[in-house]
């Protein structure tokens, strides 16, 4: 087990990329990973990228400064059988005679006509049935495909341990390459942004919940924590919940805090550093993460963040982080109150 390194100073090759994370209305976590992969590898090596997606009805987001030669969006019937991933995508790699096929979203084809690399972000779909139920695809096909591939990239030592717990025979294939963030999080000019915040519906000091509505993210637990704080002069800004779910979520909120919970729309990446920087505190009570970008983003701009002491978050806790046992509600409340008092 080792971190993957590339020793060559210059390299020219063609790379076929599963870019489904960029072939979508809004670029989120997986898309961010693909963007950074394209841009950062392109800064160091001569790469001719061939990007493929499966949604011609959705836009393709070309990363600024990228060297993408082709972006092909093909709708393949048979979603139930993962036909695009298992047939169309590897066929395109063979047709284009690329040097490497990179599967960026944890899953990959069994048929690998060219050297194939997969990024396994986490093993959540094998740990629980949250993302993908048991069956032939999850429990037979994908593990067999992992065994056939040239290399496996994962994004934390925690995910590496999880992968090897499930498939110890993959030990020699697994390499850790941590996530990174864009330079704008590391600059000193991310100042107050009242116009941007007002446009998002934030008109008071706020706590930022950086997650979504997946059960392991614990949005309901966070809302109850905020209710117990009893602060009417502060709002809870909720990031990561699809706008189509906002009405139902708002209706489910306790009446006494409904006016103090702001359900954020999609926030463009260029506004995210200011959103983190201007928060009093970031809350990240998730029960499992392969990496956990909010932990890095909040700390990069100097905003305190409360983290569950689980999985990869143990690797990411720096001076601005407070690690707490997931179910220590009293500890979370005390830490929230202390951070608020320091920041207001």
Short mmCIF file of C-alpha atoms in Angstrom, two decimals:
data_model
loop_
_atom_site.label_atom_id
_atom_site.label_comp_id
_atom_site.label_asym_id
_atom_site.label_seq_id
_atom_site.Cartn_x
_atom_site.Cartn_y
_atom_site.Cartn_z
CA UNK A 1 0.00 0.00 0.00
CA UNK A 2 1.46 3.35 -1.00
CA UNK A 3 0.59 6.77 -2.31
CA UNK A 4 0.63 6.89 -6.11
CA UNK A 5 3.40 9.04 -7.57
CA UNK A 6 4.34 9.83 -11.18
CA UNK A 7 8.06 10.42 -11.61
CA UNK A 8 8.13 11.70 -15.16
CA UNK A 9 8.38 15.46 -15.70
CA UNK A 10 6.69 15.34 -19.07
CA UNK A 11 4.22 12.83 -20.38
CA UNK A 12 2.14 12.72 -23.53
CA UNK A 13 -0.77 10.33 -23.61
CA UNK A 14 -4.46 10.03 -24.37
CA UNK A 15 -6.84 9.44 -21.49
CA UNK A 16 -10.47 8.38 -21.74
CA UNK A 17 -12.41 9.73 -18.76
CA UNK A 18 -15.76 8.83 -17.23
CA UNK A 19 -16.96 12.45 -16.99
CA UNK A 20 -20.56 11.84 -15.95
CA UNK A 21 -19.95 14.14 -12.99
CA UNK A 22 -19.48 17.02 -15.46
CA UNK A 23 -22.42 15.99 -17.65
CA UNK A 24 -25.07 17.36 -15.32
CA UNK A 25 -27.01 20.50 -14.56
CA UNK A 26 -24.94 21.34 -11.48
CA UNK A 27 -21.38 20.24 -10.75
CA UNK A 28 -21.10 18.82 -7.25
CA UNK A 29 -18.70 16.53 -5.38
CA UNK A 30 -17.90 13.97 -8.08
CA UNK A 31 -17.80 16.68 -10.73
CA UNK A 32 -15.43 18.75 -8.59
CA UNK A 33 -13.13 15.75 -8.35
CA UNK A 34 -13.10 15.31 -12.13
CA UNK A 35 -12.50 19.03 -12.70
CA UNK A 36 -9.50 19.08 -10.38
CA UNK A 37 -8.16 15.87 -11.88
CA UNK A 38 -8.26 17.29 -15.41
CA UNK A 39 -6.81 20.68 -14.46
CA UNK A 40 -4.08 19.52 -12.07
CA UNK A 41 -2.85 16.61 -14.19
CA UNK A 42 -2.94 18.93 -17.21
CA UNK A 43 -0.65 21.41 -15.44
CA UNK A 44 2.04 18.78 -15.03
CA UNK A 45 1.75 16.52 -18.05
CA UNK A 46 0.73 16.64 -21.69
CA UNK A 47 -2.62 14.85 -21.70
CA UNK A 48 -5.17 14.61 -24.47
CA UNK A 49 -8.45 14.10 -22.65
CA UNK A 50 -11.43 12.30 -24.14
CA UNK A 51 -14.42 12.88 -21.87
CA UNK A 52 -17.60 10.83 -22.02
CA UNK A 53 -21.01 11.24 -20.44
CA UNK A 54 -24.38 9.57 -20.76
CA UNK A 55 -26.77 12.54 -20.64
CA UNK A 56 -27.03 14.38 -23.98
CA UNK A 57 -30.06 16.18 -22.53
CA UNK A 58 -27.84 17.85 -19.89
CA UNK A 59 -24.96 20.34 -20.31
CA UNK A 60 -21.31 19.39 -20.20
CA UNK A 61 -19.16 21.62 -17.97
CA UNK A 62 -15.72 22.03 -19.48
CA UNK A 63 -13.22 23.00 -16.74
CA UNK A 64 -11.55 26.33 -17.33
CA UNK A 65 -8.02 25.91 -18.66
CA UNK A 66 -8.52 22.23 -19.49
CA UNK A 67 -7.08 20.36 -22.45
CA UNK A 68 -10.17 18.36 -23.36
CA UNK A 69 -9.99 17.20 -26.97
CA UNK A 70 -13.44 15.70 -27.13
CA UNK A 71 -16.58 15.54 -25.02
CA UNK A 72 -19.01 12.88 -26.26
CA UNK A 73 -22.44 12.52 -24.68
CA UNK A 74 -24.22 9.31 -25.60
CA UNK A 75 -27.58 8.08 -24.34
CA UNK A 76 -27.43 4.30 -24.10
CA UNK A 77 -30.66 2.38 -23.42
CA UNK A 78 -30.49 -0.09 -20.58
CA UNK A 79 -29.84 1.98 -17.48
CA UNK A 80 -31.10 -0.87 -15.33
CA UNK A 81 -28.26 -3.02 -16.65
CA UNK A 82 -25.62 -0.22 -16.58
CA UNK A 83 -25.28 -0.57 -20.35
CA UNK A 84 -23.48 2.75 -20.88
CA UNK A 85 -20.86 2.01 -18.23
CA UNK A 86 -20.38 -1.66 -19.10
CA UNK A 87 -20.48 -1.47 -22.91
CA UNK A 88 -20.56 2.00 -24.46
CA UNK A 89 -17.81 3.55 -22.36
CA UNK A 90 -15.18 0.81 -22.81
CA UNK A 91 -16.09 0.50 -26.49
CA UNK A 92 -15.38 4.21 -26.93
CA UNK A 93 -12.01 3.76 -25.25
CA UNK A 94 -11.15 0.91 -27.59
CA UNK A 95 -12.37 2.85 -30.64
CA UNK A 96 -10.34 5.91 -29.73
CA UNK A 97 -7.22 3.83 -28.98
CA UNK A 98 -6.59 5.72 -25.77
CA UNK A 99 -3.69 4.86 -23.49
CA UNK A 100 -5.68 4.84 -20.25
CA UNK A 101 -9.35 4.55 -19.34
CA UNK A 102 -10.11 6.24 -16.01
CA UNK A 103 -13.35 5.43 -14.21
CA UNK A 104 -13.81 8.30 -11.77
CA UNK A 105 -17.00 7.46 -9.86
CA UNK A 106 -16.30 4.24 -7.88
CA UNK A 107 -17.94 1.96 -10.46
CA UNK A 108 -16.34 0.58 -13.62
CA UNK A 109 -16.83 -1.83 -16.53
CA UNK A 110 -15.85 -5.46 -16.31
CA UNK A 111 -14.71 -5.36 -19.97
CA UNK A 112 -11.46 -3.39 -20.02
CA UNK A 113 -10.01 -3.33 -23.56
CA UNK A 114 -7.31 -0.82 -22.56
CA UNK A 115 -5.43 -0.33 -19.25
CA UNK A 116 -8.07 0.84 -16.79
CA UNK A 117 -7.88 2.78 -13.53
CA UNK A 118 -10.77 3.31 -11.10
CA UNK A 119 -11.19 5.86 -8.34
CA UNK A 120 -13.08 4.26 -5.45
CA UNK A 121 -14.17 7.20 -3.32
CA UNK A 122 -15.67 5.11 -0.54
CA UNK A 123 -17.34 1.79 0.15
CA UNK A 124 -20.63 3.17 1.43
CA UNK A 125 -22.70 1.08 -0.98
CA UNK A 126 -21.07 -2.08 0.39
CA UNK A 127 -21.27 -0.93 4.03
CA UNK A 128 -25.01 -0.21 3.86
CA UNK A 129 -27.82 -0.35 1.33
CA UNK A 130 -28.10 3.46 1.25
CA UNK A 131 -26.70 4.04 -2.25
CA UNK A 132 -27.03 0.66 -3.93
CA UNK A 133 -28.82 -2.46 -2.79
CA UNK A 134 -27.23 -5.91 -2.84
CA UNK A 135 -27.21 -7.85 -6.06
CA UNK A 136 -25.07 -9.23 -8.87
CA UNK A 137 -23.82 -5.82 -10.03
CA UNK A 138 -22.68 -4.65 -6.61
CA UNK A 139 -21.51 -7.92 -5.10
CA UNK A 140 -20.12 -9.83 -8.07
CA UNK A 141 -19.53 -7.73 -11.17
CA UNK A 142 -17.86 -4.66 -9.60
CA UNK A 143 -15.49 -6.61 -7.29
CA UNK A 144 -14.49 -8.75 -10.28
CA UNK A 145 -13.87 -5.59 -12.34
CA UNK A 146 -11.72 -4.13 -9.54
CA UNK A 147 -9.60 -7.28 -9.57
CA UNK A 148 -9.05 -6.95 -13.34
CA UNK A 149 -8.06 -3.26 -13.43
CA UNK A 150 -4.54 -1.86 -13.64
CA UNK A 151 -4.76 0.31 -10.53
CA UNK A 152 -7.16 1.64 -7.91
CA UNK A 153 -7.00 5.22 -6.64
CA UNK A 154 -8.73 6.13 -3.40
CA UNK A 155 -8.98 9.45 -1.60
CA UNK A 156 -8.08 8.73 2.02
CA UNK A 157 -6.33 6.16 4.16
CA UNK A 158 -9.70 5.48 5.76
CA UNK A 159 -11.17 4.51 2.38
CA UNK A 160 -8.08 2.44 1.67
CA UNK A 161 -8.66 0.45 4.86
CA UNK A 162 -12.33 0.00 3.96
CA UNK A 163 -11.48 -1.27 0.48
CA UNK A 164 -8.99 -3.77 1.85
CA UNK A 165 -11.42 -4.93 4.51
CA UNK A 166 -13.83 -5.89 1.73
CA UNK A 167 -11.23 -7.12 -0.78
CA UNK A 168 -7.84 -7.80 0.84
CA UNK A 169 -6.52 -9.33 -2.40
CA UNK A 170 -6.49 -5.82 -3.95
CA UNK A 171 -3.72 -4.64 -1.59
CA UNK A 172 -1.05 -4.13 -4.27
CA UNK A 173 -3.41 -2.17 -6.54
CA UNK A 174 -4.64 0.48 -4.08
CA UNK A 175 -3.01 3.93 -3.99
CA UNK A 176 -4.04 6.92 -1.86
CA UNK A 177 -4.25 10.31 -3.57
CA UNK A 178 -5.99 12.82 -1.32
CA UNK A 179 -8.47 15.38 -2.56
CA UNK A 180 -7.47 19.01 -2.89
CA UNK A 181 -9.28 22.33 -3.14
CA UNK A 182 -8.94 25.27 -5.49
CA UNK A 183 -6.55 28.10 -4.63
CA UNK A 184 -9.36 30.59 -3.97
CA UNK A 185 -9.93 28.97 -0.57
CA UNK A 186 -6.35 29.79 0.38
CA UNK A 187 -6.29 33.49 -0.47
CA UNK A 188 -6.78 36.37 1.95
CA UNK A 189 -9.29 38.27 -0.19
CA UNK A 190 -12.36 36.17 0.68
CA UNK A 191 -13.99 38.93 2.69
CA UNK A 192 -17.55 39.80 3.68
CA UNK A 193 -20.10 39.13 0.95
CA UNK A 194 -23.36 40.75 2.12
CA UNK A 195 -24.86 41.00 -1.37
CA UNK A 196 -24.20 37.34 -2.15
CA UNK A 197 -25.47 36.21 1.25
CA UNK A 198 -28.61 38.35 1.01
CA UNK A 199 -29.29 36.79 -2.40
CA UNK A 200 -29.19 33.37 -0.75
CA UNK A 201 -31.68 34.49 1.90
CA UNK A 202 -29.12 34.86 4.71
CA UNK A 203 -29.73 38.09 6.62
CA UNK A 204 -28.24 37.24 10.02
CA UNK A 205 -25.17 35.46 11.44
CA UNK A 206 -25.41 31.83 10.42
CA UNK A 207 -24.28 28.31 11.07
CA UNK A 208 -23.54 26.34 7.90
CA UNK A 209 -24.63 22.73 7.59
CA UNK A 210 -22.45 21.23 4.87
CA UNK A 211 -24.07 17.99 3.81
CA UNK A 212 -27.23 16.80 2.15
CA UNK A 213 -30.27 14.77 3.01
CA UNK A 214 -28.73 11.28 2.78
CA UNK A 215 -29.43 9.51 6.09
CA UNK A 216 -25.76 9.23 7.06
CA UNK A 217 -25.32 13.02 6.73
CA UNK A 218 -27.81 13.53 9.61
CA UNK A 219 -29.66 16.63 8.53
CA UNK A 220 -32.59 15.88 10.85
CA UNK A 221 -30.17 15.47 13.76
CA UNK A 222 -28.60 18.84 12.89
CA UNK A 223 -31.97 20.58 12.74
CA UNK A 224 -32.85 19.23 16.18
CA UNK A 225 -29.44 20.35 17.48
CA UNK A 226 -30.12 23.84 16.12
CA UNK A 227 -33.54 23.87 17.77
CA UNK A 228 -31.97 22.99 21.11
CA UNK A 229 -29.52 25.89 20.79
CA UNK A 230 -32.48 28.22 21.13
CA UNK A 231 -30.83 31.12 19.31
CA UNK A 232 -33.32 33.31 17.44
CA UNK A 233 -30.58 35.74 16.37
CA UNK A 234 -28.84 33.09 14.25
CA UNK A 235 -29.95 31.12 11.20
CA UNK A 236 -29.03 27.63 10.07
CA UNK A 237 -28.04 27.63 6.39
CA UNK A 238 -28.54 24.16 4.88
CA UNK A 239 -26.32 23.29 1.92
CA UNK A 240 -26.66 20.32 -0.40
CA UNK A 241 -30.37 19.52 -0.47
CA UNK A 242 -31.90 19.47 -3.96
CA UNK A 243 -34.30 22.34 -4.53
CA UNK A 244 -37.06 19.89 -5.50
CA UNK A 245 -37.00 18.64 -1.89
CA UNK A 246 -37.11 22.07 -0.25
CA UNK A 247 -40.89 22.37 0.09
CA UNK A 248 -41.29 19.03 1.85
CA UNK A 249 -38.31 19.69 4.09
CA UNK A 250 -39.56 23.14 5.05
CA UNK A 251 -42.98 21.74 5.90
CA UNK A 252 -41.35 19.18 8.22
CA UNK A 253 -39.39 21.77 10.22
CA UNK A 254 -40.47 22.50 13.81
CA UNK A 255 -42.60 25.62 13.69
CA UNK A 256 -40.51 27.50 16.24
CA UNK A 257 -37.38 27.42 14.04
CA UNK A 258 -38.93 27.43 10.55
CA UNK A 259 -38.12 31.12 10.02
CA UNK A 260 -34.53 30.53 11.14
CA UNK A 261 -33.64 27.73 8.70
CA UNK A 262 -32.45 28.79 5.23
CA UNK A 263 -32.51 26.10 2.56
CA UNK A 264 -29.84 27.18 0.13
CA UNK A 265 -30.21 26.84 -3.65
CA UNK A 266 -27.31 25.60 -5.71
CA UNK A 267 -24.30 27.79 -4.86
CA UNK A 268 -21.72 28.27 -7.66
CA UNK A 269 -18.22 27.18 -6.74
CA UNK A 270 -16.89 30.74 -7.06
CA UNK A 271 -19.17 31.78 -4.17
CA UNK A 272 -18.37 28.84 -1.91
CA UNK A 273 -15.20 30.26 -0.24
CA UNK A 274 -17.17 33.33 0.88
CA UNK A 275 -20.04 31.15 2.10
CA UNK A 276 -17.66 29.17 4.31
CA UNK A 277 -15.62 32.20 5.39
CA UNK A 278 -18.62 34.22 6.59
CA UNK A 279 -20.20 31.41 8.60
CA UNK A 280 -19.88 31.49 12.37
CA UNK A 281 -19.38 27.77 12.35
CA UNK A 282 -19.69 24.79 10.02
CA UNK A 283 -21.49 21.64 11.16
CA UNK A 284 -20.55 18.28 9.65
CA UNK A 285 -22.14 15.51 11.75
CA UNK A 286 -21.92 12.80 9.07
CA UNK A 287 -21.52 9.18 10.17
CA UNK A 288 -19.21 8.16 7.30
CA UNK A 289 -17.16 9.87 4.59
CA UNK A 290 -14.63 8.63 2.09
CA UNK A 291 -13.02 12.06 2.33
CA UNK A 292 -15.15 15.03 3.40
CA UNK A 293 -14.37 18.15 1.36
CA UNK A 294 -16.33 20.49 3.67
CA UNK A 295 -13.85 19.70 6.44
CA UNK A 296 -10.98 20.96 4.30
CA UNK A 297 -12.85 23.91 2.78
CA UNK A 298 -14.02 25.33 6.11
CA UNK A 299 -10.59 25.03 7.70
CA UNK A 300 -8.87 26.51 4.65
CA UNK A 301 -10.76 29.79 5.09
CA UNK A 302 -10.35 29.75 8.88
CA UNK A 303 -13.92 28.89 9.88
CA UNK A 304 -14.33 26.50 12.83
CA UNK A 305 -15.96 23.18 11.97
CA UNK A 306 -17.46 20.52 14.21
CA UNK A 307 -16.78 17.04 12.87
CA UNK A 308 -17.91 13.56 13.78
CA UNK A 309 -14.90 11.59 14.95
CA UNK A 310 -15.35 8.92 12.27
CA UNK A 311 -13.74 7.49 9.13
CA UNK A 312 -11.67 9.91 7.02
CA UNK A 313 -12.58 12.94 9.14
CA UNK A 314 -10.01 11.77 11.68
CA UNK A 315 -7.36 12.44 9.00
CA UNK A 316 -8.68 15.89 8.14
CA UNK A 317 -8.99 17.53 11.55
CA UNK A 318 -6.68 20.52 11.88
CA UNK A 319 -6.50 23.52 14.23
CA UNK A 320 -9.93 24.83 13.17
CA UNK A 321 -11.71 21.50 13.74
CA UNK A 322 -13.37 20.02 16.80
CA UNK A 323 -13.81 16.26 16.71
CA UNK A 324 -16.84 14.96 18.60
CA UNK A 325 -18.38 11.57 19.16
CA UNK A 326 -21.35 11.38 16.77
CA UNK A 327 -24.00 10.88 19.46
CA UNK A 328 -22.55 13.20 22.10
CA UNK A 329 -25.35 15.75 21.76
CA UNK A 330 -24.29 17.63 24.90
CA UNK A 331 -20.77 17.93 23.54
CA UNK A 332 -22.04 19.22 20.20
CA UNK A 333 -24.26 21.79 21.93
CA UNK A 334 -21.46 22.99 24.21
CA UNK A 335 -19.03 23.25 21.29
CA UNK A 336 -21.58 25.16 19.20
CA UNK A 337 -22.21 27.63 22.01
CA UNK A 338 -18.51 28.15 22.66
CA UNK A 339 -17.73 28.73 18.98
CA UNK A 340 -20.65 31.14 18.58
CA UNK A 341 -19.54 33.18 21.58
CA UNK A 342 -16.01 33.44 20.22
CA UNK A 343 -17.17 34.48 16.75
CA UNK A 344 -19.92 36.99 17.57
#
